[in-house]
Short mmCIF file of C-alpha atoms in Angstrom, two decimals:
data_model
loop_
_atom_site.label_atom_id
_atom_site.label_comp_id
_atom_site.label_asym_id
_atom_site.label_seq_id
_atom_site.Cartn_x
_atom_site.Cartn_y
_atom_site.Cartn_z
CA MET A 1 -36.80 41.00 -2.42
CA ALA A 2 -34.57 39.18 0.09
CA LYS A 3 -31.81 37.09 -1.49
CA LYS A 4 -32.33 33.35 -1.03
CA ARG A 5 -29.61 30.92 -0.03
CA MET A 6 -29.33 27.21 -0.87
CA ALA A 7 -26.61 26.11 1.57
CA VAL A 8 -27.53 23.11 3.73
CA LEU A 9 -28.02 23.65 7.48
CA ARG A 10 -26.81 20.94 9.88
CA PHE A 11 -27.61 20.65 13.58
CA GLU A 12 -26.45 18.20 16.23
CA LEU A 13 -29.18 17.73 18.83
CA PRO A 14 -29.36 15.88 22.15
CA PHE A 15 -30.69 12.39 21.44
CA ALA A 16 -33.85 12.81 23.55
CA ALA A 17 -34.51 16.50 22.82
CA ASP A 18 -37.91 17.63 21.55
CA PRO A 19 -37.96 18.37 17.81
CA PRO A 20 -37.06 22.00 17.08
CA ARG A 21 -40.03 24.20 16.25
CA LEU A 22 -39.35 25.06 12.60
CA THR A 23 -42.65 26.66 11.59
CA SER A 24 -43.58 30.34 11.78
CA GLU A 25 -46.25 32.36 9.99
CA GLU A 26 -44.16 35.46 10.46
CA MET A 27 -41.12 33.86 8.79
CA GLY A 28 -43.17 32.61 5.85
CA LEU A 29 -42.77 28.97 6.92
CA PRO A 30 -46.23 28.16 8.27
CA ARG A 31 -46.36 24.34 7.78
CA ILE A 32 -44.26 21.22 8.03
CA VAL A 33 -45.54 17.94 6.55
CA ARG A 34 -44.16 14.52 7.36
CA ARG A 35 -43.03 12.33 4.43
CA PRO A 36 -43.99 8.76 5.48
CA ALA A 37 -42.35 7.11 2.46
CA ALA A 38 -38.97 8.56 3.43
CA SER A 39 -39.35 7.90 7.17
CA TYR A 40 -38.31 4.50 8.53
CA THR A 41 -36.23 2.56 11.01
CA MET A 42 -33.13 0.83 9.63
CA ASP A 43 -30.95 -1.77 11.33
CA VAL A 44 -27.35 -1.69 10.08
CA THR A 45 -24.56 -4.17 10.74
CA VAL A 46 -21.14 -2.73 9.85
CA LEU A 47 -18.67 -5.40 8.76
CA ASP A 48 -14.92 -5.09 9.08
CA ALA A 49 -11.75 -6.76 10.33
CA ALA A 50 -11.07 -6.71 14.06
CA ASP A 51 -8.69 -3.76 13.58
CA ALA A 52 -11.29 -1.85 11.50
CA ARG A 53 -8.89 -1.58 8.58
CA LEU A 54 -11.70 -1.01 6.10
CA LEU A 55 -13.29 1.84 8.02
CA ARG A 56 -9.92 3.42 8.75
CA ALA A 57 -9.23 3.34 5.00
CA GLY A 58 -12.56 5.03 4.25
CA VAL A 59 -14.44 1.92 3.10
CA VAL A 60 -17.86 1.07 4.57
CA VAL A 61 -19.29 -2.43 4.13
CA ALA A 62 -22.65 -3.04 5.80
CA HIS A 63 -25.75 -5.19 5.88
CA ARG A 64 -28.93 -3.10 6.11
CA VAL A 65 -32.51 -4.09 6.93
CA VAL A 66 -35.53 -1.83 6.40
CA GLY A 67 -39.04 -3.20 6.85
CA GLY A 68 -37.82 -6.78 6.79
CA GLN A 69 -35.97 -6.32 3.48
CA GLY A 70 -32.20 -6.58 3.53
CA ASP A 71 -29.40 -5.43 1.24
CA TRP A 72 -25.61 -5.19 1.13
CA TYR A 73 -24.05 -1.75 1.07
CA LEU A 74 -20.56 -0.70 -0.07
CA ALA A 75 -19.38 2.92 0.03
CA ALA A 76 -15.84 4.12 -0.68
CA PRO A 77 -16.01 7.73 -1.95
CA ALA A 78 -12.40 8.37 -0.92
CA TRP A 79 -11.29 5.62 -3.34
CA ALA A 80 -13.56 6.49 -6.28
CA PRO A 81 -13.31 5.69 -9.14
CA HIS A 82 -11.10 2.75 -8.13
CA LEU A 83 -13.92 1.53 -5.85
CA PRO A 84 -17.60 2.43 -6.10
CA ALA A 85 -18.53 5.64 -4.32
CA GLU A 86 -21.71 3.77 -3.35
CA ARG A 87 -23.19 0.43 -4.37
CA VAL A 88 -26.16 -1.59 -3.12
CA GLU A 89 -26.85 -5.25 -3.87
CA PRO A 90 -29.76 -7.42 -2.68
CA VAL A 91 -29.15 -10.17 -0.16
CA GLN A 92 -28.78 -13.53 -1.88
CA ALA A 93 -30.21 -16.82 -0.65
CA SER A 94 -26.98 -17.69 1.19
CA GLY A 95 -27.02 -14.40 3.10
CA ASP A 96 -23.24 -14.13 2.74
CA LEU A 97 -21.32 -11.05 1.69
CA PRO A 98 -21.47 -10.93 -2.12
CA GLU A 99 -18.36 -12.39 -3.71
CA ARG A 100 -18.13 -9.29 -5.87
CA PHE A 101 -17.89 -7.07 -2.80
CA ALA A 102 -15.32 -9.37 -1.18
CA ALA A 103 -13.16 -9.37 -4.32
CA LEU A 104 -13.30 -5.59 -4.70
CA ILE A 105 -12.21 -4.82 -1.14
CA ARG A 106 -9.57 -7.57 -0.93
CA PRO A 107 -6.51 -5.32 -1.53
CA ILE A 108 -7.60 -3.23 1.47
CA ALA A 109 -8.92 -6.02 3.69
CA ARG A 110 -6.09 -8.36 2.62
CA ARG A 111 -6.29 -11.69 4.43
CA ALA A 112 -8.13 -10.51 7.55
CA PRO A 113 -11.47 -12.24 8.25
CA ILE A 114 -14.42 -9.87 7.90
CA GLY A 115 -17.25 -9.95 10.42
CA PRO A 116 -19.66 -7.73 12.40
CA LEU A 117 -17.88 -4.82 14.04
CA ALA A 118 -20.77 -2.59 15.11
CA GLY A 119 -24.53 -2.37 14.92
CA LEU A 120 -26.55 0.78 14.29
CA THR A 121 -30.24 1.47 14.65
CA VAL A 122 -31.22 4.47 12.56
CA GLU A 123 -34.60 6.12 13.19
CA ARG A 124 -35.17 8.51 10.33
CA ASP A 125 -37.99 11.05 10.01
CA GLU A 126 -38.26 13.26 6.95
CA TRP A 127 -40.42 16.35 6.66
CA SER A 128 -41.26 18.94 4.04
CA LEU A 129 -41.12 22.52 5.29
CA ARG A 130 -43.67 24.59 3.32
CA ASP A 131 -43.79 28.30 2.55
CA GLY A 132 -46.89 30.52 2.61
CA GLU A 133 -47.95 29.36 -0.86
CA GLY A 134 -47.69 25.66 0.07
CA ARG A 135 -44.49 25.07 -1.85
CA ALA A 136 -41.66 22.98 -0.39
CA ALA A 137 -39.11 25.45 0.93
CA ALA A 138 -36.80 22.83 2.47
CA ALA A 139 -36.50 19.13 3.20
CA VAL A 140 -35.86 18.31 6.86
CA ARG A 141 -34.23 15.03 7.91
CA ASP A 142 -34.12 14.09 11.59
CA GLU A 143 -32.02 11.00 12.39
CA ARG A 144 -31.58 9.35 15.76
CA VAL A 145 -28.80 6.76 15.74
CA THR A 146 -27.90 4.19 18.40
CA VAL A 147 -24.49 2.49 18.14
CA ARG A 148 -23.84 -0.92 19.68
CA ARG A 149 -20.58 -2.78 20.12
CA SER A 150 -20.45 -6.33 21.48
CA GLY A 151 -24.13 -6.11 22.41
CA MET A 152 -23.70 -2.91 24.44
CA THR A 153 -24.84 0.60 23.52
CA THR A 154 -21.70 2.71 23.09
CA ALA A 155 -23.11 5.91 21.60
CA ARG A 156 -26.28 7.77 20.74
CA TYR A 157 -26.42 10.79 18.51
CA ARG A 158 -28.92 12.86 16.59
CA GLU A 159 -28.45 14.74 13.35
CA VAL A 160 -30.91 17.18 11.76
CA THR A 161 -30.32 18.33 8.20
CA VAL A 162 -32.25 21.14 6.51
CA THR A 163 -31.82 21.14 2.73
CA PRO A 164 -33.38 24.14 0.96
CA THR A 165 -35.34 23.31 -2.18
CA THR A 166 -36.42 26.79 -3.31
CA GLY A 167 -33.99 28.70 -1.13
CA LEU A 168 -34.28 30.34 2.29
CA THR A 169 -33.84 34.00 3.17
CA ARG A 170 -31.30 35.10 5.73
CA ARG A 171 -34.12 35.75 8.25
CA GLN A 172 -35.56 32.27 7.69
CA ARG A 173 -32.13 30.66 8.13
CA ASP A 174 -31.51 32.61 11.32
CA PHE A 175 -34.93 31.53 12.59
CA LEU A 176 -34.17 27.83 11.93
CA VAL A 177 -30.77 28.11 13.64
CA ASN A 178 -32.38 29.72 16.70
CA ALA A 179 -35.03 27.01 16.76
CA ALA A 180 -32.31 24.33 16.95
CA VAL A 181 -30.35 26.23 19.61
CA ALA A 182 -33.56 26.54 21.68
CA VAL A 183 -33.58 22.74 22.14
CA HIS A 184 -29.82 22.72 22.94
CA GLY A 185 -28.74 21.97 19.38
CA ALA A 186 -25.40 23.00 17.87
CA VAL A 187 -24.79 24.23 14.33
CA THR A 188 -22.06 22.38 12.42
CA GLU A 189 -20.68 22.53 8.89
CA HIS A 190 -20.07 18.77 8.79
CA PHE A 191 -21.24 15.88 10.94
CA PRO A 192 -18.60 13.53 12.38
CA ASN A 193 -17.99 10.56 10.10
CA LEU A 194 -19.10 7.02 10.86
CA GLN A 195 -15.62 6.09 12.03
CA SER A 196 -15.72 8.75 14.74
CA ARG A 197 -19.22 7.68 15.80
CA ILE A 198 -18.18 4.03 16.16
CA GLY A 199 -14.94 4.92 17.95
CA ALA A 200 -11.62 3.10 18.29
CA PRO A 201 -10.20 1.30 16.43
CA ALA A 202 -12.33 2.61 13.54
CA SER A 203 -11.28 6.19 14.32
CA GLY A 204 -7.57 5.36 14.06
CA LEU A 205 -5.11 6.24 11.31
CA SER A 206 -5.66 4.86 7.84
CA GLY A 207 -3.29 2.16 6.68
CA PHE A 208 -3.19 4.01 3.33
CA PRO A 209 -2.12 7.60 4.02
CA GLN A 210 -2.05 10.12 1.21
CA PRO A 211 1.58 10.43 0.02
CA ALA A 212 3.40 13.48 1.31
CA ALA A 213 5.55 15.56 -1.03
CA LEU A 214 9.17 14.43 -1.31
CA SER A 215 11.40 17.19 0.02
CA SER A 216 15.12 17.83 0.52
CA SER A 217 14.29 19.20 3.99
CA SER A 218 12.78 15.89 5.17
CA THR A 219 14.44 13.44 7.49
CA LEU A 220 15.35 10.13 5.91
CA GLU A 221 12.42 8.49 7.72
CA GLU A 222 9.96 11.08 6.37
CA TYR A 223 11.42 10.76 2.89
CA VAL A 224 11.25 6.96 2.78
CA ALA A 225 7.76 6.99 4.33
CA ALA A 226 6.61 9.28 1.50
CA ILE A 227 8.11 6.93 -1.11
CA PHE A 228 6.41 3.93 0.54
CA ALA A 229 3.06 5.77 0.73
CA ARG A 230 3.30 6.65 -2.96
CA HIS A 231 3.99 3.04 -3.93
CA LEU A 232 1.33 1.68 -1.56
CA ARG A 233 -1.38 3.94 -2.89
CA GLY A 234 -0.39 3.39 -6.52
CA LEU A 235 -0.23 -0.38 -6.19
CA VAL A 236 -3.58 -0.68 -4.40
CA GLU A 237 -5.31 1.64 -6.88
CA ALA A 238 -3.93 -0.39 -9.81
CA ASP A 239 -5.08 -3.65 -8.23
CA LEU A 240 -8.52 -2.19 -7.45
CA ASP A 241 -8.83 -1.06 -11.08
CA ARG A 242 -7.92 -4.55 -12.26
CA ARG A 243 -10.56 -6.12 -10.03
CA HIS A 244 -13.17 -3.48 -10.85
CA ALA A 245 -12.72 -3.88 -14.62
CA ASP A 246 -12.18 -7.64 -14.30
CA ASP A 247 -9.83 -7.75 -17.28
CA GLU A 248 -6.42 -9.24 -17.97
CA GLU A 249 -5.05 -5.94 -19.27
CA GLY A 250 -4.87 -4.60 -15.72
CA ILE A 251 -2.37 -7.30 -14.78
CA GLY A 252 0.29 -5.49 -16.80
CA VAL A 253 -0.37 -2.24 -14.95
CA VAL A 254 -0.04 -3.98 -11.58
CA ASN A 255 3.19 -5.62 -12.73
CA ASP A 256 4.52 -2.18 -13.70
CA ARG A 257 3.73 -0.91 -10.19
CA LEU A 258 5.52 -3.87 -8.65
CA TRP A 259 8.57 -3.32 -10.89
CA ALA A 260 8.71 0.35 -9.88
CA PHE A 261 8.47 -0.54 -6.19
CA ARG A 262 11.19 -3.18 -6.44
CA ARG A 263 13.47 -0.67 -8.20
CA ASP A 264 13.07 1.82 -5.33
CA LEU A 265 13.33 -0.96 -2.75
CA ARG A 266 16.72 -1.90 -4.16
CA GLY A 267 17.70 1.73 -4.42
CA LEU A 268 17.06 2.08 -0.67
CA ALA A 269 18.77 -1.22 0.17
CA ALA A 270 21.65 0.48 2.02
CA PHE A 271 19.21 2.05 4.50
CA LEU A 272 16.59 -0.66 5.06
CA GLU A 273 16.78 -3.48 7.57
CA PRO A 274 18.07 -6.46 5.56
CA GLY A 275 15.57 -8.98 6.96
CA TRP A 276 12.56 -6.84 6.08
CA ARG A 277 13.84 -6.00 2.61
CA GLU A 278 14.74 -9.60 1.80
CA GLU A 279 11.29 -10.80 2.84
CA VAL A 280 9.65 -8.27 0.55
CA GLU A 281 12.03 -9.23 -2.27
CA ARG A 282 11.04 -12.86 -1.75
CA ARG A 283 7.38 -11.95 -2.29
CA LEU A 284 8.36 -10.32 -5.59
CA ALA A 285 10.15 -13.38 -6.91
CA GLY A 286 8.57 -14.37 -10.19
CA LEU A 287 7.91 -10.90 -11.60
CA ALA A 288 6.30 -10.41 -14.05
CA PHE A 289 3.13 -12.30 -13.14
CA GLU A 290 0.99 -13.52 -16.02
CA THR A 291 -2.38 -14.34 -14.44
CA ALA A 292 -4.64 -12.98 -11.72
CA ALA A 293 -4.08 -16.14 -9.68
CA GLN A 294 -0.31 -15.63 -9.77
CA LEU A 295 -0.65 -11.95 -8.91
CA ASP A 296 -2.97 -12.13 -5.91
CA GLU A 297 -0.67 -13.37 -3.13
CA PRO A 298 2.40 -11.29 -4.07
CA VAL A 299 0.33 -8.11 -4.20
CA LEU A 300 -1.33 -8.80 -0.85
CA GLY A 301 2.06 -9.61 0.67
CA VAL A 302 3.64 -6.39 -0.59
CA VAL A 303 0.63 -4.34 0.54
CA ASP A 304 0.84 -5.92 4.01
CA ALA A 305 4.54 -5.10 4.20
CA LEU A 306 4.03 -1.50 3.11
CA VAL A 307 1.09 -0.94 5.47
CA SER A 308 3.30 -2.08 8.37
CA ALA A 309 6.14 0.22 7.26
CA VAL A 310 4.47 3.31 5.82
CA TYR A 311 4.42 5.26 9.11
CA ALA A 312 7.70 3.91 10.49
CA PRO A 313 9.99 2.55 7.75
CA PRO A 314 12.39 -0.15 8.99
CA LEU A 315 15.53 2.01 8.89
CA GLY A 316 18.66 1.88 10.99
CA ASP A 317 20.41 4.63 12.92
CA GLU A 318 20.14 7.10 10.04
CA SER A 319 16.35 7.46 10.25
CA ASN A 320 16.56 10.96 11.77
CA ALA A 321 19.37 12.14 9.50
CA PRO A 322 18.59 14.77 6.84
CA ALA A 323 17.49 12.90 3.74
CA ARG A 324 19.60 15.04 1.42
CA GLU A 325 22.85 14.33 3.24
CA ALA A 326 22.22 10.62 3.71
CA LEU A 327 21.19 10.08 0.09
CA LEU A 328 23.98 12.18 -1.41
CA GLN A 329 26.53 10.25 0.65
CA ARG A 330 25.17 6.94 -0.68
CA VAL A 331 25.08 8.23 -4.24
CA SER A 332 28.73 9.30 -3.90
CA GLN A 333 29.69 5.91 -2.49
CA ALA A 334 27.83 4.04 -5.25
CA ALA A 335 29.51 6.19 -7.92
CA SER A 336 32.89 5.48 -6.34
CA ILE A 337 32.22 1.73 -6.35
CA LEU A 338 31.21 1.92 -10.01
CA ASP A 339 34.36 3.88 -10.86
CA GLY A 340 36.54 1.31 -9.10
CA ARG A 341 34.97 -1.59 -10.94
CA CYS A 342 35.12 0.13 -14.31
CA GLN A 343 38.80 1.10 -13.88
CA ALA A 344 39.58 -2.61 -13.34
CA LEU A 345 38.04 -3.59 -16.67
CA THR A 346 40.06 -4.80 -19.62
CA ILE A 347 38.94 -6.13 -22.97
CA ASP A 348 39.95 -9.66 -21.93
CA ALA A 349 38.66 -9.39 -18.34
CA PRO A 350 36.41 -12.27 -17.21
CA ASP A 351 32.73 -11.88 -17.93
CA GLU A 352 32.10 -11.85 -14.16
CA ARG A 353 34.10 -8.64 -13.81
CA TRP A 354 32.07 -6.94 -16.53
CA ALA A 355 28.85 -8.23 -14.93
CA GLY A 356 30.01 -6.74 -11.62
CA ALA A 357 30.47 -3.34 -13.23
CA LEU A 358 27.00 -3.55 -14.79
CA SER A 359 25.51 -4.46 -11.39
CA ALA A 360 27.20 -1.43 -9.78
CA ALA A 361 25.84 0.86 -12.53
CA GLN A 362 22.33 -0.53 -12.09
CA GLN A 363 22.52 -0.04 -8.32
CA LEU A 364 23.63 3.57 -8.80
CA GLY A 365 20.71 4.10 -11.19
CA MET A 366 18.19 2.74 -8.69
CA LEU A 367 19.66 4.92 -5.94
CA ILE A 368 19.50 8.01 -8.15
CA SER A 369 15.85 7.20 -8.87
CA VAL A 370 14.90 7.46 -5.20
CA ALA A 371 17.30 10.32 -4.41
CA GLU A 372 16.54 12.84 -7.15
CA ASP A 373 13.76 14.62 -5.24
CA ALA A 374 16.11 15.33 -2.34
CA VAL A 375 19.50 15.69 -4.01
CA SER A 376 19.88 18.39 -6.65
CA PRO A 377 22.84 16.77 -8.49
CA ALA A 378 20.84 13.57 -8.86
CA LYS A 379 18.41 15.30 -11.21
CA GLY A 380 21.08 15.48 -13.92
CA LEU A 381 22.58 12.10 -13.10
CA ARG A 382 19.69 9.93 -14.21
CA SER A 383 20.22 10.33 -17.96
CA ARG A 384 24.00 9.92 -17.62
CA CYS A 385 23.62 6.81 -15.52
CA ASP A 386 21.02 5.40 -17.94
CA GLU A 387 23.54 5.83 -20.75
CA ILE A 388 26.26 4.03 -18.77
CA VAL A 389 23.89 1.16 -17.95
CA ALA A 390 22.88 0.86 -21.60
CA ARG A 391 26.50 0.74 -22.81
CA LEU A 392 27.56 -1.69 -20.09
CA THR A 393 24.58 -3.92 -20.86
CA GLU A 394 26.00 -4.33 -24.37
CA ALA A 395 29.65 -4.60 -23.33
CA ALA A 396 28.95 -7.00 -20.44
CA ARG A 397 27.32 -9.63 -22.61
CA PRO A 398 28.84 -13.08 -22.08
CA SER A 399 31.73 -13.91 -24.40
CA PRO A 400 30.61 -16.17 -27.28
CA PRO A 401 31.49 -19.82 -26.57
CA GLU A 402 33.71 -21.79 -28.89
CA PRO A 403 31.48 -23.33 -31.57
CA ASP A 404 30.86 -27.06 -31.55
CA LEU A 405 32.12 -28.20 -34.95
CA ASP A 406 31.58 -31.94 -34.52
CA GLY A 407 29.72 -33.50 -37.44
CA LEU A 408 29.90 -30.37 -39.59
CA SER A 409 31.25 -30.16 -43.08
CA LEU A 410 34.36 -28.08 -43.69
CA GLN A 411 32.24 -25.32 -45.25
CA GLN A 412 29.75 -25.34 -42.34
CA ALA A 413 32.54 -25.32 -39.78
CA TYR A 414 34.21 -22.39 -41.54
CA ARG A 415 30.98 -20.41 -41.64
CA MET A 416 30.20 -21.08 -37.96
CA GLY A 417 33.73 -20.18 -36.91
CA GLU A 418 33.51 -16.99 -38.94
CA GLN A 419 30.24 -16.02 -37.21
CA ALA A 420 31.72 -16.70 -33.76
CA GLU A 421 34.78 -14.64 -34.56
CA ARG A 422 32.58 -11.77 -35.77
CA ARG A 423 30.62 -11.83 -32.49
CA ARG A 424 33.84 -11.86 -30.47
CA GLY A 425 35.17 -8.94 -32.48
CA GLU A 426 31.98 -6.95 -31.98
CA LEU A 427 32.06 -7.57 -28.23
CA ALA A 428 35.75 -6.59 -28.07
CA ARG A 429 34.96 -3.36 -29.92
CA LEU A 430 32.14 -2.49 -27.49
CA ARG A 431 34.39 -3.18 -24.51
CA GLU A 432 37.26 -1.19 -25.97
CA GLU A 433 35.00 1.79 -26.62
CA PHE A 434 33.61 1.67 -23.10
CA ILE A 435 37.07 1.51 -21.53
CA ALA A 436 38.34 4.36 -23.73
CA THR A 437 35.53 6.70 -22.71
CA TRP A 438 35.26 5.73 -19.05
CA VAL A 439 37.78 8.24 -17.70
CA GLY A 440 35.68 11.11 -19.06
CA GLN A 441 32.46 9.53 -17.80
CA ALA A 442 33.98 9.01 -14.34
CA ARG A 443 35.10 12.63 -14.15
CA LYS A 444 31.58 13.86 -14.90
CA LEU A 445 30.07 11.47 -12.36
CA ALA A 446 32.51 12.59 -9.68
CA LYS A 447 31.72 16.24 -10.36
CA ARG A 448 27.98 15.69 -9.93
CA THR A 449 28.19 13.40 -6.91
CA ARG A 450 30.85 15.28 -4.95
CA LYS A 451 29.52 16.40 -1.56
CA PRO A 452 29.45 20.21 -1.17
#
């Protein structure tokens, strides 16, 4: 007995071609029966921003009408489970896009107004291809689609899909392929997507590319673009999850994503155009955000900034330099700055000098965070730098002020003075320990950050 195959057959046919002749007594496919319930004409209005940012990101929002009945359609399989792979909602009395849909797609649509971008008329015929015993051997769908833009027809295409239900033999499959070719059809594994059918700008690059792997062989531009793409995707997915679940718990996750992005933004500060970076930093003022209302605008602002920079980060003259060399040089410079500030420390140095050393250590840590995928020494630097930051955080605490003894009894004044002296002694001990161990710490830093 011939082995049966279940793989779907797809044919692209000329729009006005005669239907392929799919029946044959000899092939064991003697009849084809139309399925009226599954055959209809559907008018579709695809909604998007003027630059088709939803479609380019793999999100379809549409209004569909079949037999006078309308519904709203949302499909985003590329974003599942963060967005619904497919969802349908009835048209409400207002006829407007459901608020739920608008809220879900907001991180991708951002502030752009959404309106009709293209219209499609879909003429669908479905048939049941029967075998010699009257059983359904395959379902056949024949779709003719007309695409309109600005009232003008811009494309027509026709797609025929044969989906086996009980399986087809090799001879039967070959017969069906030849039947399609006889009416000038072409066999294809996959039909072009809706974006390609609609055309530019819907067929353009997504504003949310999949992050590339971070590599020491990348240019600085490629490396930073990969970091931006990673943060962009992670932030949008976290915000989509928050909106999808509609809970306050997701706010914390979005805040964490924003913190991580700001850390890397500051780590890359030496390379980025100051105006661009400062504007993004301004949008992040107020972290961490406590409510959805507080979160919305900063997230949309950061997403806008990253979308504009993810393919061409705003870098200076070093954009084409090897990432490894550029990052290692900056790590070495930051370590040198930290060493200089720490060597100038004394137990009695002003608090500002200790704060300056802490700031230099934090900047080195943020730079190491973004460099460790390109610079081998940076992989072992993170834990050492974290330790330095932790110790400096303690030692750089402000000196305790002199206690205000006015109005206190002698016993109260003595006790308060004793507490203040104990705090000063503890701070002096922490500073002394840090200074005593710094020479060894600096030597280890220099060894790991020295350029080969």
